Amino acid sequence: MKAPRFKGWFAKLPSLNLLQHRRVLEGLHPAVGLDQVVTLISEVRAPRRCCPRCGNERCYRHGFANDLQRYRCCACGRTFNDLTGTPLARLRLKAKWLAYSQVMLDSLSVRKAADRVGVHRNTAFRWRHRFLHWAKLDRPAALNGIVEAGETFLLESQKGSRTLKRPPRRRGGRAAKRGISSELDCILVARDRNGGTIDAVTGRGALTVAQLERDLLPRLDVQALLVSNSHVAYRAFARKHRIGHAAVNLRAGVRLRHLGSRAIHVQNVHAYHQRFKTWLLRFHGVASCYLPNYLGWRWALDGERVIAPEHLLRIAVRVINR
């Protein structure tokens, strides 16, 4: 639109009634959202862009497609944009991404999220796990000082699967076997006293030393004091890797004891378990294969680590074409 025509259109805005004002705002909102998303993507872009196929840094601009600048590699001839190689590649409706990020911060179910943003429920579900792809990996490099560790269990779920690997059961049912069995997903959570948290779905059934070596050892500082319940796996793990270890016997009713001037307990981990399970109830069941994504989602929300939709979108994009 040329400037004189735009000025004439803009001068008529005060004469619009309330309904017309709302229609104008509804029409402008997607364009504003698209501009915000494109600007944010350009800010997060890696300073040294390279070809996602061959890694060559020599590239030149090659037009626009889907509202993004495209580039062509001088070595292999591949074309790419700023989202190529990221979880958000090939997703459409960019103007609604910030609105959907706010939905994620509000922890809405798939259907409620779809209704608020104005997309199909399948799109809302697909976006949820694309946005969480990097969020589940956004963890502290190491846990220091006193590190509390504990496991909790959720009933294994194959929600959404077309073919079940077991006989079907009613939603919200119980395991057929008593105690800790292969019907339960084991979730390991470790937290230090500064709030740093790592978690992992270790597998089915009771916790083992091999699982601790895989999921906890790489993030555990060598000088850390590991505090846990009286499970034998923690004791064997700490002895094998010469890690300081203290245990509280919860079965005997011991919740707190002192080691010198340090308080030995696992209340921080148990509180995190409770917050996670309470928050998970709003989704009416979560498939076991998606549990790592929901753990990452809860960690992003816990303690208000992510409070703005722009921040969540930055985590979802992460580093582009590095």
mmCIF file of N, CA and C in Angstrom, residues 62-160:
data_model
loop_
_atom_site.group_PDB
_atom_site.id
_atom_site.type_symbol
_atom_site.label_atom_id
_atom_site.label_comp_id
_atom_site.label_asym_id
_atom_site.label_seq_id
_atom_site.Cartn_x
_atom_site.Cartn_y
_atom_site.Cartn_z
ATOM 1 N N HIS A 62 19.526 -16.649 -1.101
ATOM 2 C CA HIS A 62 18.892 -17.284 -2.253
ATOM 3 C C HIS A 62 17.374 -17.122 -2.162
ATOM 4 N N GLY A 63 16.926 -15.879 -2.002
ATOM 5 C CA GLY A 63 15.503 -15.604 -1.993
ATOM 6 C C GLY A 63 14.829 -15.895 -0.670
ATOM 7 N N PHE A 64 13.501 -15.759 -0.659
ATOM 8 C CA PHE A 64 12.687 -15.992 0.530
ATOM 9 C C PHE A 64 11.710 -17.132 0.257
ATOM 10 N N ALA A 65 11.401 -17.876 1.305
ATOM 11 C CA ALA A 65 10.387 -18.929 1.225
ATOM 12 C C ALA A 65 9.771 -19.100 2.606
ATOM 13 N N ASN A 66 8.453 -19.118 2.658
ATOM 14 C CA ASN A 66 7.738 -19.297 3.929
ATOM 15 C C ASN A 66 8.157 -18.258 4.960
ATOM 16 N N ASP A 67 8.313 -17.016 4.501
ATOM 17 C CA ASP A 67 8.612 -15.850 5.347
ATOM 18 C C ASP A 67 10.022 -15.858 5.908
ATOM 19 N N LEU A 68 10.888 -16.743 5.463
ATOM 20 C CA LEU A 68 12.257 -16.815 5.964
ATOM 21 C C LEU A 68 13.251 -16.662 4.813
ATOM 22 N N GLN A 69 14.399 -16.037 5.139
ATOM 23 C CA GLN A 69 15.476 -15.919 4.169
ATOM 24 C C GLN A 69 16.094 -17.289 3.906
ATOM 25 N N ARG A 70 16.267 -17.622 2.637
ATOM 26 C CA ARG A 70 16.917 -18.876 2.262
ATOM 27 C C ARG A 70 18.349 -18.602 1.832
ATOM 28 N N TYR A 71 19.176 -19.654 1.944
ATOM 29 C CA TYR A 71 20.590 -19.566 1.589
ATOM 30 C C TYR A 71 20.957 -20.773 0.737
ATOM 31 N N ARG A 72 21.985 -20.604 -0.076
ATOM 32 C CA ARG A 72 22.499 -21.709 -0.875
ATOM 33 C C ARG A 72 23.983 -21.904 -0.554
ATOM 34 N N CYS A 73 24.359 -23.156 -0.320
ATOM 35 C CA CYS A 73 25.743 -23.499 0.011
ATOM 36 C C CYS A 73 26.597 -23.433 -1.256
ATOM 37 N N CYS A 74 27.772 -22.822 -1.150
ATOM 38 C CA CYS A 74 28.672 -22.703 -2.304
ATOM 39 C C CYS A 74 29.366 -24.025 -2.617
ATOM 40 N N ALA A 75 29.401 -24.959 -1.675
ATOM 41 C CA ALA A 75 30.111 -26.221 -1.892
ATOM 42 C C ALA A 75 29.195 -27.296 -2.473
ATOM 43 N N CYS A 76 28.085 -27.585 -1.799
ATOM 44 C CA CYS A 76 27.225 -28.678 -2.241
ATOM 45 C C CYS A 76 25.964 -28.211 -2.956
ATOM 46 N N GLY A 77 25.693 -26.908 -2.934
ATOM 47 C CA GLY A 77 24.527 -26.383 -3.630
ATOM 48 C C GLY A 77 23.224 -26.542 -2.893
ATOM 49 N N ARG A 78 23.243 -27.027 -1.666
ATOM 50 C CA ARG A 78 22.009 -27.231 -0.898
ATOM 51 C C ARG A 78 21.440 -25.885 -0.474
ATOM 52 N N THR A 79 20.131 -25.748 -0.500
ATOM 53 C CA THR A 79 19.479 -24.552 0.012
ATOM 54 C C THR A 79 18.914 -24.848 1.395
ATOM 55 N N PHE A 80 18.911 -23.845 2.257
ATOM 56 C CA PHE A 80 18.425 -24.017 3.622
ATOM 57 C C PHE A 80 18.018 -22.652 4.166
ATOM 58 N N ASN A 81 17.307 -22.663 5.283
ATOM 59 C CA ASN A 81 16.949 -21.421 5.963
ATOM 60 C C ASN A 81 17.380 -21.515 7.419
ATOM 61 N N ASP A 82 16.963 -20.527 8.213
ATOM 62 C CA ASP A 82 17.426 -20.469 9.600
ATOM 63 C C ASP A 82 16.856 -21.566 10.485
ATOM 64 N N LEU A 83 15.816 -22.246 10.054
ATOM 65 C CA LEU A 83 15.215 -23.305 10.859
ATOM 66 C C LEU A 83 15.588 -24.704 10.386
ATOM 67 N N THR A 84 16.323 -24.815 9.293
ATOM 68 C CA THR A 84 16.728 -26.129 8.811
ATOM 69 C C THR A 84 17.605 -26.822 9.849
ATOM 70 N N GLY A 85 17.277 -28.050 10.160
ATOM 71 C CA GLY A 85 18.047 -28.791 11.161
ATOM 72 C C GLY A 85 17.593 -28.561 12.582
ATOM 73 N N THR A 86 16.524 -27.796 12.794
ATOM 74 C CA THR A 86 15.986 -27.569 14.135
ATOM 75 C C THR A 86 14.660 -28.302 14.280
ATOM 76 N N PRO A 87 14.171 -28.494 15.510
ATOM 77 C CA PRO A 87 12.879 -29.172 15.680
ATOM 78 C C PRO A 87 11.706 -28.433 15.050
ATOM 79 N N LEU A 88 11.848 -27.132 14.801
ATOM 80 C CA LEU A 88 10.754 -26.357 14.248
ATOM 81 C C LEU A 88 10.784 -26.282 12.729
ATOM 82 N N ALA A 89 11.696 -27.001 12.095
ATOM 83 C CA ALA A 89 11.773 -26.989 10.635
ATOM 84 C C ALA A 89 10.488 -27.539 10.029
ATOM 85 N N ARG A 90 10.030 -26.900 8.957
ATOM 86 C CA ARG A 90 8.857 -27.311 8.178
ATOM 87 C C ARG A 90 7.529 -27.142 8.913
ATOM 88 N N LEU A 91 7.539 -26.533 10.088
ATOM 89 C CA LEU A 91 6.273 -26.235 10.744
ATOM 90 C C LEU A 91 5.672 -24.975 10.138
ATOM 91 N N ARG A 92 4.379 -24.965 9.972
ATOM 92 C CA ARG A 92 3.701 -23.828 9.362
ATOM 93 C C ARG A 92 3.056 -22.947 10.426
ATOM 94 N N LEU A 93 2.362 -21.925 9.979
ATOM 95 C CA LEU A 93 1.621 -21.015 10.860
ATOM 96 C C LEU A 93 2.533 -20.367 11.898
ATOM 97 N N LYS A 94 3.637 -19.814 11.432
ATOM 98 C CA LYS A 94 4.605 -19.193 12.346
ATOM 99 C C LYS A 94 3.995 -18.052 13.150
ATOM 100 N N ALA A 95 2.987 -17.385 12.592
ATOM 101 C CA ALA A 95 2.378 -16.266 13.305
ATOM 102 C C ALA A 95 1.742 -16.689 14.623
ATOM 103 N N LYS A 96 1.464 -17.983 14.799
ATOM 104 C CA LYS A 96 0.807 -18.474 16.011
ATOM 105 C C LYS A 96 1.774 -19.125 16.987
ATOM 106 N N TRP A 97 3.065 -19.103 16.676
ATOM 107 C CA TRP A 97 4.025 -19.788 17.548
ATOM 108 C C TRP A 97 4.131 -19.139 18.921
ATOM 109 N N LEU A 98 4.154 -17.800 18.974
ATOM 110 C CA LEU A 98 4.253 -17.142 20.273
ATOM 111 C C LEU A 98 2.988 -17.370 21.095
ATOM 112 N N ALA A 99 1.844 -17.361 20.437
ATOM 113 C CA ALA A 99 0.603 -17.659 21.161
ATOM 114 C C ALA A 99 0.624 -19.081 21.692
ATOM 115 N N TYR A 100 1.172 -20.007 20.913
ATOM 116 C CA TYR A 100 1.242 -21.384 21.387
ATOM 117 C C TYR A 100 2.280 -21.524 22.512
ATOM 118 N N SER A 101 3.338 -20.735 22.465
ATOM 119 C CA SER A 101 4.300 -20.757 23.570
ATOM 120 C C SER A 101 3.647 -20.329 24.868
ATOM 121 N N GLN A 102 2.760 -19.347 24.798
ATOM 122 C CA GLN A 102 2.031 -18.937 26.001
ATOM 123 C C GLN A 102 1.116 -20.056 26.488
ATOM 124 N N VAL A 103 0.531 -20.796 25.561
ATOM 125 C CA VAL A 103 -0.293 -21.957 25.931
ATOM 126 C C VAL A 103 0.548 -22.987 26.673
ATOM 127 N N MET A 104 1.785 -23.176 26.223
ATOM 128 C CA MET A 104 2.673 -24.107 26.906
ATOM 129 C C MET A 104 2.970 -23.644 28.329
ATOM 130 N N LEU A 105 3.163 -22.344 28.501
ATOM 131 C CA LEU A 105 3.425 -21.820 29.840
ATOM 132 C C LEU A 105 2.198 -21.973 30.739
ATOM 133 N N ASP A 106 1.010 -21.966 30.143
ATOM 134 C CA ASP A 106 -0.218 -22.144 30.917
ATOM 135 C C ASP A 106 -0.554 -23.614 31.148
ATOM 136 N N SER A 107 0.213 -24.532 30.549
ATOM 137 C CA SER A 107 0.046 -25.980 30.744
ATOM 138 C C SER A 107 -1.366 -26.449 30.398
ATOM 139 N N LEU A 108 -1.834 -26.051 29.228
ATOM 140 C CA LEU A 108 -3.161 -26.472 28.796
ATOM 141 C C LEU A 108 -3.098 -27.820 28.111
ATOM 142 N N SER A 109 -4.213 -28.527 28.129
ATOM 143 C CA SER A 109 -4.306 -29.798 27.417
ATOM 144 C C SER A 109 -4.299 -29.555 25.915
ATOM 145 N N VAL A 110 -4.190 -30.623 25.137
ATOM 146 C CA VAL A 110 -4.087 -30.490 23.689
ATOM 147 C C VAL A 110 -5.328 -29.819 23.109
ATOM 148 N N ARG A 111 -6.493 -30.261 23.506
ATOM 149 C CA ARG A 111 -7.728 -29.705 22.943
ATOM 150 C C ARG A 111 -7.937 -28.256 23.357
ATOM 151 N N LYS A 112 -7.654 -27.917 24.598
ATOM 152 C CA LYS A 112 -7.799 -26.529 25.029
ATOM 153 C C LYS A 112 -6.780 -25.633 24.330
ATOM 154 N N ALA A 113 -5.562 -26.145 24.137
ATOM 155 C CA ALA A 113 -4.551 -25.376 23.422
ATOM 156 C C ALA A 113 -4.959 -25.134 21.974
ATOM 157 N N ALA A 114 -5.518 -26.167 21.337
ATOM 158 C CA ALA A 114 -5.957 -26.024 19.949
ATOM 159 C C ALA A 114 -7.077 -24.994 19.839
ATOM 160 N N ASP A 115 -8.007 -25.000 20.780
ATOM 161 C CA ASP A 115 -9.113 -24.045 20.740
ATOM 162 C C ASP A 115 -8.623 -22.617 20.948
ATOM 163 N N ARG A 116 -7.679 -22.422 21.857
ATOM 164 C CA ARG A 116 -7.208 -21.060 22.124
ATOM 165 C C ARG A 116 -6.408 -20.493 20.949
ATOM 166 N N VAL A 117 -5.526 -21.293 20.368
ATOM 167 C CA VAL A 117 -4.652 -20.797 19.303
ATOM 168 C C VAL A 117 -5.360 -20.801 17.959
ATOM 169 N N GLY A 118 -6.329 -21.692 17.778
ATOM 170 C CA GLY A 118 -7.032 -21.772 16.517
ATOM 171 C C GLY A 118 -6.379 -22.710 15.528
ATOM 172 N N VAL A 119 -5.935 -23.870 15.997
ATOM 173 C CA VAL A 119 -5.346 -24.882 15.129
ATOM 174 C C VAL A 119 -6.022 -26.218 15.423
ATOM 175 N N HIS A 120 -5.753 -27.202 14.578
ATOM 176 C CA HIS A 120 -6.307 -28.537 14.801
ATOM 177 C C HIS A 120 -5.607 -29.188 15.993
ATOM 178 N N ARG A 121 -6.322 -30.094 16.657
ATOM 179 C CA ARG A 121 -5.744 -30.747 17.838
ATOM 180 C C ARG A 121 -4.504 -31.567 17.481
ATOM 181 N N ASN A 122 -4.464 -32.161 16.288
ATOM 182 C CA ASN A 122 -3.258 -32.890 15.887
ATOM 183 C C ASN A 122 -2.074 -31.949 15.714
ATOM 184 N N THR A 123 -2.330 -30.755 15.206
ATOM 185 C CA THR A 123 -1.277 -29.748 15.091
ATOM 186 C C THR A 123 -0.788 -29.322 16.465
ATOM 187 N N ALA A 124 -1.722 -29.117 17.391
ATOM 188 C CA ALA A 124 -1.333 -28.729 18.749
ATOM 189 C C ALA A 124 -0.483 -29.803 19.409
ATOM 190 N N PHE A 125 -0.827 -31.055 19.193
ATOM 191 C CA PHE A 125 -0.029 -32.149 19.770
ATOM 192 C C PHE A 125 1.345 -32.200 19.130
ATOM 193 N N ARG A 126 1.438 -32.065 17.822
ATOM 194 C CA ARG A 126 2.729 -32.107 17.141
ATOM 195 C C ARG A 126 3.608 -30.929 17.565
ATOM 196 N N TRP A 127 3.019 -29.744 17.674
ATOM 197 C CA TRP A 127 3.789 -28.580 18.102
ATOM 198 C C TRP A 127 4.303 -28.770 19.527
ATOM 199 N N ARG A 128 3.490 -29.349 20.384
ATOM 200 C CA ARG A 128 3.901 -29.534 21.783
ATOM 201 C C ARG A 128 5.241 -30.253 21.866
ATOM 202 N N HIS A 129 5.380 -31.351 21.153
ATOM 203 C CA HIS A 129 6.598 -32.147 21.288
ATOM 204 C C HIS A 129 7.744 -31.602 20.430
ATOM 205 N N ARG A 130 7.442 -30.832 19.401
ATOM 206 C CA ARG A 130 8.510 -30.130 18.692
ATOM 207 C C ARG A 130 9.094 -29.032 19.581
ATOM 208 N N PHE A 131 8.238 -28.298 20.277
ATOM 209 C CA PHE A 131 8.706 -27.228 21.153
ATOM 210 C C PHE A 131 9.488 -27.777 22.348
ATOM 211 N N LEU A 132 9.183 -29.008 22.745
ATOM 212 C CA LEU A 132 9.842 -29.590 23.915
ATOM 213 C C LEU A 132 11.098 -30.380 23.567
ATOM 214 N N HIS A 133 11.439 -30.473 22.279
ATOM 215 C CA HIS A 133 12.560 -31.311 21.862
ATOM 216 C C HIS A 133 13.862 -30.875 22.530
ATOM 217 N N TRP A 134 14.129 -29.567 22.552
ATOM 218 C CA TRP A 134 15.344 -29.069 23.198
ATOM 219 C C TRP A 134 15.117 -28.759 24.667
ATOM 220 N N ALA A 135 13.861 -28.445 25.054
ATOM 221 C CA ALA A 135 13.606 -28.086 26.445
ATOM 222 C C ALA A 135 13.954 -29.222 27.398
ATOM 223 N N LYS A 136 13.742 -30.458 26.955
ATOM 224 C CA LYS A 136 14.040 -31.593 27.845
ATOM 225 C C LYS A 136 15.541 -31.775 28.051
ATOM 226 N N LEU A 137 16.382 -31.149 27.206
ATOM 227 C CA LEU A 137 17.831 -31.256 27.342
ATOM 228 C C LEU A 137 18.450 -30.041 28.015
ATOM 229 N N ASP A 138 17.628 -29.052 28.355
ATOM 230 C CA ASP A 138 18.121 -27.827 28.975
ATOM 231 C C ASP A 138 18.314 -28.076 30.463
ATOM 232 N N ARG A 139 19.474 -28.611 30.807
ATOM 233 C CA ARG A 139 19.775 -29.035 32.169
ATOM 234 C C ARG A 139 21.121 -28.451 32.628
ATOM 235 N N PRO A 140 21.343 -28.350 33.943
ATOM 236 C CA PRO A 140 22.660 -27.887 34.417
ATOM 237 C C PRO A 140 23.754 -28.871 34.037
ATOM 238 N N ALA A 141 24.953 -28.343 33.845
ATOM 239 C CA ALA A 141 26.076 -29.185 33.432
ATOM 240 C C ALA A 141 26.464 -30.171 34.530
ATOM 241 N N ALA A 142 26.347 -29.769 35.791
ATOM 242 C CA ALA A 142 26.744 -30.658 36.895
ATOM 243 C C ALA A 142 25.966 -30.274 38.146
ATOM 244 N N LEU A 143 25.768 -31.244 39.018
ATOM 245 C CA LEU A 143 25.162 -31.029 40.325
ATOM 246 C C LEU A 143 26.265 -31.015 41.370
ATOM 247 N N ASN A 144 26.248 -30.013 42.258
ATOM 248 C CA ASN A 144 27.327 -29.819 43.209
ATOM 249 C C ASN A 144 26.800 -29.843 44.637
ATOM 250 N N GLY A 145 27.753 -29.958 45.582
ATOM 251 C CA GLY A 145 27.394 -29.918 46.989
ATOM 252 C C GLY A 145 26.611 -31.141 47.404
ATOM 253 N N ILE A 146 25.546 -30.919 48.151
ATOM 254 C CA ILE A 146 24.674 -32.008 48.575
ATOM 255 C C ILE A 146 23.662 -32.267 47.467
ATOM 256 N N VAL A 147 23.669 -33.474 46.947
ATOM 257 C CA VAL A 147 22.794 -33.844 45.831
ATOM 258 C C VAL A 147 21.820 -34.905 46.318
ATOM 259 N N GLU A 148 20.547 -34.572 46.327
ATOM 260 C CA GLU A 148 19.517 -35.523 46.715
ATOM 261 C C GLU A 148 19.052 -36.289 45.484
ATOM 262 N N ALA A 149 18.869 -37.570 45.623
ATOM 263 C CA ALA A 149 18.416 -38.412 44.518
ATOM 264 C C ALA A 149 17.303 -39.326 45.011
ATOM 265 N N GLY A 150 16.328 -39.522 44.152
ATOM 266 C CA GLY A 150 15.222 -40.410 44.493
ATOM 267 C C GLY A 150 14.470 -40.809 43.246
ATOM 268 N N GLU A 151 13.768 -41.928 43.353
ATOM 269 C CA GLU A 151 13.008 -42.425 42.212
ATOM 270 C C GLU A 151 11.523 -42.455 42.561
ATOM 271 N N THR A 152 10.727 -42.266 41.542
ATOM 272 C CA THR A 152 9.289 -42.404 41.672
ATOM 273 C C THR A 152 8.778 -43.213 40.488
ATOM 274 N N PHE A 153 7.536 -43.688 40.560
ATOM 275 C CA PHE A 153 7.048 -44.628 39.549
ATOM 276 C C PHE A 153 5.683 -44.188 39.036
ATOM 277 N N LEU A 154 5.478 -44.399 37.751
ATOM 278 C CA LEU A 154 4.194 -44.164 37.099
ATOM 279 C C LEU A 154 3.802 -45.419 36.346
ATOM 280 N N LEU A 155 2.516 -45.679 36.304
ATOM 281 C CA LEU A 155 2.030 -46.849 35.585
ATOM 282 C C LEU A 155 2.326 -46.698 34.093
ATOM 283 N N GLU A 156 2.917 -47.728 33.505
ATOM 284 C CA GLU A 156 3.250 -47.708 32.076
ATOM 285 C C GLU A 156 2.007 -47.451 31.250
ATOM 286 N N SER A 157 2.148 -46.609 30.211
ATOM 287 C CA SER A 157 1.011 -46.226 29.383
ATOM 288 C C SER A 157 1.379 -46.295 27.912
ATOM 289 N N GLN A 158 0.471 -46.804 27.125
ATOM 290 C CA GLN A 158 0.628 -46.816 25.673
ATOM 291 C C GLN A 158 -0.479 -45.989 25.031
ATOM 292 N N LYS A 159 -0.824 -44.893 25.664
ATOM 293 C CA LYS A 159 -1.880 -44.010 25.195
ATOM 294 C C LYS A 159 -1.594 -43.546 23.770
ATOM 295 N N GLY A 160 -2.581 -43.677 22.894
ATOM 296 C CA GLY A 160 -2.435 -43.247 21.509
ATOM 297 C C GLY A 160 -1.894 -44.296 20.568
#
